[in-house]
CSV table of C-alpha atoms in Angstrom, one decimal:
chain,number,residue,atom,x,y,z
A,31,UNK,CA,309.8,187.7,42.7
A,32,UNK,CA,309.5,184.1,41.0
A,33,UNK,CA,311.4,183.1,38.0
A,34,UNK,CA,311.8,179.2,38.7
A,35,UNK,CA,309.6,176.5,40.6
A,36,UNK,CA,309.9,172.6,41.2
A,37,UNK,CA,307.1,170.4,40.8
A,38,UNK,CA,307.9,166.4,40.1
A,39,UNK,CA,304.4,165.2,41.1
A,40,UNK,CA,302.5,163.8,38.5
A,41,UNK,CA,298.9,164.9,37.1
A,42,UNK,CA,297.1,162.1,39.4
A,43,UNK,CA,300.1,162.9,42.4
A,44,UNK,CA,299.0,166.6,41.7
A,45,UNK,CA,295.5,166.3,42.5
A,46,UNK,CA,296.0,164.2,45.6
A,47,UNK,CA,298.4,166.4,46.7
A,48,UNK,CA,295.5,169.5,45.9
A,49,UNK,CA,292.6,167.7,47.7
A,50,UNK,CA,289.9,170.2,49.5
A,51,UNK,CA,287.0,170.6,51.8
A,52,UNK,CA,283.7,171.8,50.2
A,53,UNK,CA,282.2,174.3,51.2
A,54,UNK,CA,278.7,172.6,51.8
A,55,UNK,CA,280.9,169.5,53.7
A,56,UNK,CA,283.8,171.7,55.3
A,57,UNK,CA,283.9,168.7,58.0
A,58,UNK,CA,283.3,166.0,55.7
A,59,UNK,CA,285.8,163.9,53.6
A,60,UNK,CA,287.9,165.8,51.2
A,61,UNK,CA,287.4,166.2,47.6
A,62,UNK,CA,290.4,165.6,44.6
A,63,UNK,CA,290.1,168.5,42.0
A,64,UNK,CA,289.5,166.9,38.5
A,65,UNK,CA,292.3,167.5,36.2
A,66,UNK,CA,291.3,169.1,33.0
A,67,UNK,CA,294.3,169.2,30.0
A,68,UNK,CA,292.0,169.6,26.9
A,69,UNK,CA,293.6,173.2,26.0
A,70,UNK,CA,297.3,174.4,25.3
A,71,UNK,CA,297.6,173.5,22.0
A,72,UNK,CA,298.8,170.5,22.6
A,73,UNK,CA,301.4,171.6,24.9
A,74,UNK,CA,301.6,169.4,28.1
A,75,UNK,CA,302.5,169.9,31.6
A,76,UNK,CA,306.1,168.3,32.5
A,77,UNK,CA,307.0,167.5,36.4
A,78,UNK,CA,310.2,169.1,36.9
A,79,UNK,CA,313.1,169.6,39.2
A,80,UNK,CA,313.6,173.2,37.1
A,81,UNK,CA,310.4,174.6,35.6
A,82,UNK,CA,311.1,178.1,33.9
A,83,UNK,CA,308.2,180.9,32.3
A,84,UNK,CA,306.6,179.4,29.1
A,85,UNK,CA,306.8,175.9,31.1
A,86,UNK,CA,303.0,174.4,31.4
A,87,UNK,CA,302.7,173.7,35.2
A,88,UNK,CA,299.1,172.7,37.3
A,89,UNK,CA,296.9,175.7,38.4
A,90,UNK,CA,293.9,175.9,40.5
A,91,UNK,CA,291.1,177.5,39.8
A,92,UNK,CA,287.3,177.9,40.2
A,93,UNK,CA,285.1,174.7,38.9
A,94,UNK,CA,282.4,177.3,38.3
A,95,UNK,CA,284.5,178.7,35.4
A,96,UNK,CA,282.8,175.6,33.5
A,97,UNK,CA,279.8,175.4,32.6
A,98,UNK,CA,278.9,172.0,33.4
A,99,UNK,CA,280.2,172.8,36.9
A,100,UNK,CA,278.3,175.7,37.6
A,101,UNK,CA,276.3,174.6,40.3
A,102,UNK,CA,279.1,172.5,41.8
A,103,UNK,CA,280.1,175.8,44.6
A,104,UNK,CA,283.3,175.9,46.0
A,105,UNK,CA,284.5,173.1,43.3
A,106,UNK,CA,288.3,173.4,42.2
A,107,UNK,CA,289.7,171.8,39.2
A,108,UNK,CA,293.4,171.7,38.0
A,109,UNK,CA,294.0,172.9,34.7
A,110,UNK,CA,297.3,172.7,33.2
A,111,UNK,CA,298.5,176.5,32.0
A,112,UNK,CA,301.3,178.2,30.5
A,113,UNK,CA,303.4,180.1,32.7
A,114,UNK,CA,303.6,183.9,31.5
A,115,UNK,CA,300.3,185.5,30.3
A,116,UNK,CA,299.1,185.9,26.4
A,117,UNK,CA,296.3,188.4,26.8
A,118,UNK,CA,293.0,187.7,24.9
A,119,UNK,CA,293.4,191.1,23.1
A,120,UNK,CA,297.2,189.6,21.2
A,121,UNK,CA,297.0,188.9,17.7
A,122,UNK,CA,299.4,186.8,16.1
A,123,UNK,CA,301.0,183.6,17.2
A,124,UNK,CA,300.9,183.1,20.7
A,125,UNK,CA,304.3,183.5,21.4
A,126,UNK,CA,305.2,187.0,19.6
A,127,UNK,CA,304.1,189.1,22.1
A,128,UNK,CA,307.5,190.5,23.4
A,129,UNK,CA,306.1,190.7,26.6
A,130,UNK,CA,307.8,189.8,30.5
A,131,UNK,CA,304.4,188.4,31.6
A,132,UNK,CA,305.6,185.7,34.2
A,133,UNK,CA,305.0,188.2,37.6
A,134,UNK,CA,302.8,190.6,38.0
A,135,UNK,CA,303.5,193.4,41.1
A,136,UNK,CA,300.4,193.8,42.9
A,137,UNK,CA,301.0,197.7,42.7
A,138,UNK,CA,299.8,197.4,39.2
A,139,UNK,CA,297.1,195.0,39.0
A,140,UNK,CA,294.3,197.5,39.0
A,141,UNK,CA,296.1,199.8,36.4
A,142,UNK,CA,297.7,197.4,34.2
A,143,UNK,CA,296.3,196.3,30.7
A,144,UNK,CA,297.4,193.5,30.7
A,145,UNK,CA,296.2,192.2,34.3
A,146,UNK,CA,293.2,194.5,35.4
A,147,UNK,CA,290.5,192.8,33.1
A,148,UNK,CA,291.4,189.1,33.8
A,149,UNK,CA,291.3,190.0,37.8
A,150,UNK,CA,287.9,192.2,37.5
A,151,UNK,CA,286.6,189.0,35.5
A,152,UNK,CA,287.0,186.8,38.8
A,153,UNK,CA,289.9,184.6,36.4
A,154,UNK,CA,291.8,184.5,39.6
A,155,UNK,CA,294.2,181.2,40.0
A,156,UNK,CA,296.6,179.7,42.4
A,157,UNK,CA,299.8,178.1,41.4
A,158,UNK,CA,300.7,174.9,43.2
A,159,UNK,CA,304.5,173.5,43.2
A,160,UNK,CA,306.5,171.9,45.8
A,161,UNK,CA,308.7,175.0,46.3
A,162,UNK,CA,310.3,177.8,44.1
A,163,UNK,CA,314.2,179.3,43.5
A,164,UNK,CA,315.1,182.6,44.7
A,165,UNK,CA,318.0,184.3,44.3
A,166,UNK,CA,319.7,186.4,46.5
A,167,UNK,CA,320.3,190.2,44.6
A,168,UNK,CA,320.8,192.3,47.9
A,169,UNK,CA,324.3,190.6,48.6
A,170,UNK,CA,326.2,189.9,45.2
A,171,UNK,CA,325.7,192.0,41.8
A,172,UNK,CA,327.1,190.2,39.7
A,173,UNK,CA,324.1,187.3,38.6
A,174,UNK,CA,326.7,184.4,37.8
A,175,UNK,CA,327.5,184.7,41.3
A,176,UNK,CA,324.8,184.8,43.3
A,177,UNK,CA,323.5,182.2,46.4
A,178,UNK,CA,320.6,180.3,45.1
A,179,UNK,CA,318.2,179.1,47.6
A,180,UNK,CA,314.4,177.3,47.4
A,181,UNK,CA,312.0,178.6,49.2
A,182,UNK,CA,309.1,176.0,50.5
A,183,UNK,CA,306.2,175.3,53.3
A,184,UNK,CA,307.7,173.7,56.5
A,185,UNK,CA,307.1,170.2,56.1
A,186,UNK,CA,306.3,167.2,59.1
A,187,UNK,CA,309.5,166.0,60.2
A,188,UNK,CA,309.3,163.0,58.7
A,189,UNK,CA,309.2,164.9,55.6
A,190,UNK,CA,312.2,166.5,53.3
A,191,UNK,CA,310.6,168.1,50.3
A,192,UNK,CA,313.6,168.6,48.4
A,193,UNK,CA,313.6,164.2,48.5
A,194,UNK,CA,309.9,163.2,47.0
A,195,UNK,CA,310.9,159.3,47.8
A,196,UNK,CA,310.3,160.4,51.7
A,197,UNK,CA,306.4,161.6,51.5
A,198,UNK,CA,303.5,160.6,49.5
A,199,UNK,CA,301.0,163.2,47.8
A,200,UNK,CA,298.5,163.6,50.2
A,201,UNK,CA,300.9,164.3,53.2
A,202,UNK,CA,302.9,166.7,51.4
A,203,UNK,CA,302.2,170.5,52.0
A,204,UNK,CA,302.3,172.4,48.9
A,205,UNK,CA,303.7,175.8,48.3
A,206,UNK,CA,300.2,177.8,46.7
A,207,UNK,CA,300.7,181.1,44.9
A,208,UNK,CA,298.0,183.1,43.8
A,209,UNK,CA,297.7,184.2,40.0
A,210,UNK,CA,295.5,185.3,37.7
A,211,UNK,CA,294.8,183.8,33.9
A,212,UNK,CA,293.3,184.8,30.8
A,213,UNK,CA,292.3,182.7,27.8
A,214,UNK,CA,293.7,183.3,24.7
A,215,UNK,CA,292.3,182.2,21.0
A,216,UNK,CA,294.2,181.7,17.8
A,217,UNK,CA,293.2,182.4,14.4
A,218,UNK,CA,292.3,179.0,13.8
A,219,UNK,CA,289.9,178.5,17.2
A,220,UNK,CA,292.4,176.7,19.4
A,221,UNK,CA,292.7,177.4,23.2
A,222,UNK,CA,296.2,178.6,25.2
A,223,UNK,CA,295.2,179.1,29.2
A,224,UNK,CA,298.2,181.3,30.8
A,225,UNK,CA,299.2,182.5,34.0
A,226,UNK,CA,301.1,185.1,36.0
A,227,UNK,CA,302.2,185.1,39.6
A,228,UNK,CA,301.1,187.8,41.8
A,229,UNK,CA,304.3,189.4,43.7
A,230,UNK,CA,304.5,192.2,46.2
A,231,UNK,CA,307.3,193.6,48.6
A,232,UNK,CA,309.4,191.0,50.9
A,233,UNK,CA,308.4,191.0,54.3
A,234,UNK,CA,311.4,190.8,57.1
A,235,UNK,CA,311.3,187.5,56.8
A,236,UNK,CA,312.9,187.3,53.0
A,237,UNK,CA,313.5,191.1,52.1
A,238,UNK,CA,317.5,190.0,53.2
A,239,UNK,CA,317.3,187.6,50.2
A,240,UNK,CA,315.0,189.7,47.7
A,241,UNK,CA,312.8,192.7,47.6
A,242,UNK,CA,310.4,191.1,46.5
A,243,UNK,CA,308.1,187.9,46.8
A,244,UNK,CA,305.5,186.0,45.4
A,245,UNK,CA,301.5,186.2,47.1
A,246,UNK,CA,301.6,182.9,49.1
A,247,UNK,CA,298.3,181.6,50.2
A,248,UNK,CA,299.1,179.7,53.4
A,249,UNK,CA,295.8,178.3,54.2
A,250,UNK,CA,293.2,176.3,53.0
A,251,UNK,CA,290.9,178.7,53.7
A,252,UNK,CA,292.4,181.9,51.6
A,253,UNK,CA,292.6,179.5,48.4
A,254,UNK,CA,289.5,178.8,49.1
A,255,UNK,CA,288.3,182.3,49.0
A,256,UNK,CA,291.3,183.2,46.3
A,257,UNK,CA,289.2,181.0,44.1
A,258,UNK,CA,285.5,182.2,44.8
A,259,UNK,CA,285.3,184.8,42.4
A,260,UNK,CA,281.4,184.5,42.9
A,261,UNK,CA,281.2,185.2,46.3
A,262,UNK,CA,284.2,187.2,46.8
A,263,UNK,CA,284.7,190.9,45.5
A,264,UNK,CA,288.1,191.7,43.9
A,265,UNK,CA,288.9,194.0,47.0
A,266,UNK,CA,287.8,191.9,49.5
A,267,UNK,CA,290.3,189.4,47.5
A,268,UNK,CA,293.1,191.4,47.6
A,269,UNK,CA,292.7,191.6,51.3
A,270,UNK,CA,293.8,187.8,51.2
A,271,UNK,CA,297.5,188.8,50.1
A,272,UNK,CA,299.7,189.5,52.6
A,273,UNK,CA,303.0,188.9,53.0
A,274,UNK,CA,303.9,185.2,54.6
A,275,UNK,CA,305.8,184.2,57.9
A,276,UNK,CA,304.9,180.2,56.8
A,277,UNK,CA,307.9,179.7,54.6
A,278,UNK,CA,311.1,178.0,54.7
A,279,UNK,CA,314.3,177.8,52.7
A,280,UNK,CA,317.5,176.1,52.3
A,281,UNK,CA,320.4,176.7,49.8
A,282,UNK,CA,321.5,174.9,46.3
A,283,UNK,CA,323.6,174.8,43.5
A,284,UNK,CA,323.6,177.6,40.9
A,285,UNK,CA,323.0,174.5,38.2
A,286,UNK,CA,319.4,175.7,39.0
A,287,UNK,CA,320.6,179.1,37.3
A,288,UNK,CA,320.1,177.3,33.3
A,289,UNK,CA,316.7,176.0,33.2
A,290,UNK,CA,318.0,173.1,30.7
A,291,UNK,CA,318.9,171.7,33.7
A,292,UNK,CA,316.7,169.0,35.0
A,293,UNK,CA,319.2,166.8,37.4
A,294,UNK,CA,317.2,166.1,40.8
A,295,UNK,CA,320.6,167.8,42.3
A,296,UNK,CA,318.9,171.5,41.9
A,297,UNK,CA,316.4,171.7,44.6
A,298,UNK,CA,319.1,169.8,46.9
A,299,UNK,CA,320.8,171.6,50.5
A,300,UNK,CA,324.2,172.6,49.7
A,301,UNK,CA,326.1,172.1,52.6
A,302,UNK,CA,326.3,174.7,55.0
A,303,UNK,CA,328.8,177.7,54.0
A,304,UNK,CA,329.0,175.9,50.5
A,305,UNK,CA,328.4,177.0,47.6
A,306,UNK,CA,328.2,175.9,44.4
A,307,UNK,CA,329.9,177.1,41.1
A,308,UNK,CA,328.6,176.4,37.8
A,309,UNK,CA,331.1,173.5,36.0
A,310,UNK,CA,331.9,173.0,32.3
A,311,UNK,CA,329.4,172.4,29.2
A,312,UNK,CA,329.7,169.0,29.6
A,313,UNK,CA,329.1,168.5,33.1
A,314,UNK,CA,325.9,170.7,32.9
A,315,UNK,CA,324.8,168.6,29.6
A,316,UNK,CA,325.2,165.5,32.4
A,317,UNK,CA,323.1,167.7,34.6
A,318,UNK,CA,320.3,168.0,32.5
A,319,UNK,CA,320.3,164.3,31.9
A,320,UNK,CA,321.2,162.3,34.7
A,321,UNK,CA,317.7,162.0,36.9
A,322,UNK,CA,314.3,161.9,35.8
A,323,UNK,CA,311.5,163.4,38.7
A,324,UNK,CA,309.8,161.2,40.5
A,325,UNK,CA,307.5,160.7,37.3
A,326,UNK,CA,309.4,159.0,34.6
A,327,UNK,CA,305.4,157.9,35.3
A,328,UNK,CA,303.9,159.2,31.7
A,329,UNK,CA,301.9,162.6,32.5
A,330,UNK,CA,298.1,161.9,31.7
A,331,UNK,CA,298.7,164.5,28.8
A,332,UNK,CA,302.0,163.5,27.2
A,333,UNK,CA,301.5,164.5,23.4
A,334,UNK,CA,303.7,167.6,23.7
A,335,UNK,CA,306.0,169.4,21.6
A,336,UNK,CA,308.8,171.1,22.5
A,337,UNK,CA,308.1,175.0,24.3
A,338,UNK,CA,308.6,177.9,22.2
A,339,UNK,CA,310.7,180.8,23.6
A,340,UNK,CA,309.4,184.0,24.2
A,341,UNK,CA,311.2,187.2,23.1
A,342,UNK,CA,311.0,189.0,26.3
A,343,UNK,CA,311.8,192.4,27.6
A,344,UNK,CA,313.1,192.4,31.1
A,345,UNK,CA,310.5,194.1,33.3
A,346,UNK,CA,312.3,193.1,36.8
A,347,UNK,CA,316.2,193.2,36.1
A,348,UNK,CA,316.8,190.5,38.9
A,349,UNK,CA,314.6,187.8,37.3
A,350,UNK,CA,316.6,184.8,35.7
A,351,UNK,CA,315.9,183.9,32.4
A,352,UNK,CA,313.9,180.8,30.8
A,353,UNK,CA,317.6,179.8,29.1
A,354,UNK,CA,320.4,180.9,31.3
A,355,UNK,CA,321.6,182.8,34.4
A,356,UNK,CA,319.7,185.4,36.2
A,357,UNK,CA,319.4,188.5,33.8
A,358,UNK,CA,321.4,191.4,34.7
C-alpha cells in the first residue's frame, strides 16, 4: 500500500538526484534525465513534506516514449504526472471519474481495465520520492489512532533523509517505485499524464506493519529494465517485482494523517515509545504553515492552480485519504 510520499527536492535537485548509466556507456560518466513539464494542464509538481493522490510528483520513464528521443536507447526523462490514473478511454473532465486509481495490486494488472492496456503498451513508470508513509492497520483499528511510520532506502551514515540540509542530490538514495501511466485527452486537445503505484503482498519484513506494499525497485539495474519497454517483454518485467529487504523505517507524528499538512515535522523520528496525537485546528493550521521544503526554490514549472479533488470510492479500506485521516 501507498497513500502518502515525501519529496522536497526540486525539479533540477530531482534530476540530479535521478542520474543514470547508459546502456551503451554503463562504465562511463552518468547521465541527468531531462525534465519535461509541458503537460498537466497547467498543473505543476510541488516538493513536499506530505504529497497525497491527485498531487503532481516526478516520474521516470522511457525517453523513447518521444519521438525526438527514439534513437536515444536506454534514455530516461522525468516527466511530472498526476498521482491516480485517468484512463484514455474517460470522458468528461478529468477529474469525474469516481475512481480509487492511486495503487494498483499486481494480482490485477493483467485483468484490469483500467491497467492492462497501459502495461501491454510498455507505458511502464517508476516513482521517485525520498520515502513514503505507512500506517500500521494490523495493530490498531481504529484509523485516528494508528502508528504512522516512513518507510525509506538506508542511507550513508552521514546521511538522515528525514533532514534534506544533511545530503545533497546526487548522494542521496532515492526510494523508486514502479508504476504504470496512461495519457489522457480532453475535449479541447489538452494533455493530463497520470500514474498509479504498483503494490503486492508485504514480505516479513513489513507484513507486521501492513499487508501490503508498494513494488520497490532497489537497483539501478531493475529501473533500468522497468523502463525498457522495447527490449523487455511485460512478463519478463513482471519478474523484476519482488518484494524488498532494502528498506528502512522510523516512526512520526500522525499530523502526516491530513495531507493539508505541510510542516517539515511529518517525515520527522518520533522519539522512541512516543507517539504522537493529532492537536487542535489551530495548531494543525500552524502545521500546515510553519516550514517550507527545502525548495522555497521556485519549481521550474510554477504556473499551477490549486488540485481538484477526486470523488473516490475506497478500493483498499486501509488507504488514508487525500483530505484527512486514514479511511476506515
Amino acid at each position: 500500500m501507498c497513500g502518502r510520499t515525501c519529496l522536497t527536492l526540486a525539479p533540477a535537485e530531482v534530476c540530479r538526484a535521478c542520474r543514470y548509466k547508459t546502456q551503451k556507456d554503463p562504465k562511463g560518466k552518468e547521465e541527468e534525465p531531462q525534465w519535461r513539464s509541458e503537460y498537466n494542464l497547467g498543473k505543476s509538481y510541488k516538493p513536499s513534506y506530505n504529497i497525497a493522490p491527485t498531487d503532481i510528483t516526478p516520474v521516470l520513464i522511457s525517453g523513447q516514449h518521444f519521438e525526438e528521443e527514439a534513437a536515444a536507447e536506454g534514455s530516461q526523462v522525468v516527466v511530472p504526472m498526476m498521482w491516480g490514473i485517468v484512463p484514455f478511454w474517460h470522458k468528461g473532465e478529468h477529474n469525474t471519474h469516481g475512481l480509487t486509481t492511486n495503487n494498483c495490486r499486481l494480482e490485477n494488472l493483467m485483468t484490469s481495465r483500467l491497467y492492462k492496456r497501459s502495461f501491454l503498451n510498455g507505458q511502464r513508470c517508476v516513482i521517485v520520492c525520498e520515502g513514503f508513509y505507512e500506517w500500521q492497520t494490523t495493530k490498531c483499528a481504529k484509523s485516528s489512532e494508528r502508528d504512522v511510520f516512513f518507510i525509506y532506502t538506508p542511507q550513508k551514515d552521514s546521511i538522515k533523509i528525514e533532514d534534506n540540509t544533511s545530503w545533497d542530490p546526487e548522494d542521496v538514495q532515492l526510494l523508486r517505485m514502479a508504476g504504470i501511466y496512461d495519457v489522457w485527452t480532453s475535449e479541447s486537445g489538452d494533455t493530463l499524464y497520470s500514474y498509479t503505484i504498483i503494490t503486492f503482498q508485504s514480505n516479513k519484513k513489513l507484513s507486521w506493519m501492513h499487508d501490503r506494499m508498494p513494488a520497490i525497485l532497489d537497483t539501478d539495474e531493475k529501473v533500468a529494465a522497468w523502463l525498457d519497454y522495447k527490449n523487455v517483454q511485460p512478463d519478463d518485467a513482471l519478474k523484476l517485482l519482488k518484494p524488498t529487504e532494502n528498506i528502512t523505517w522510523h516512526q512520526v507524528s500522525r499530523i502526516v494523517n491530513n495531507s493539508r499538512n505541510k510542516s517539515d515535522q511529518c517525515n520527522k523520528p518520533l522519539p522512541e515509545g512516543k507517539s504522537s496525537p493529532i492537536k487542535s485546528k489551530m495548531m494543525q493550521s500552524w502545521l500546515g504553515k510553519a516550514n517550507k521544503p527545502r525548495s522555497s526554490r521556485d519549481t521550474e514549472d510554477d504556473k499551477v492552480s490549486k488540485k481538484p479533488k477526486l470523488e473516490v470510492k475506497e478500493e483498499d479500506p486501509e488507504e488514508p485519504s487525500s483530505s484527512g485521516e486514514p479511511a476506515e
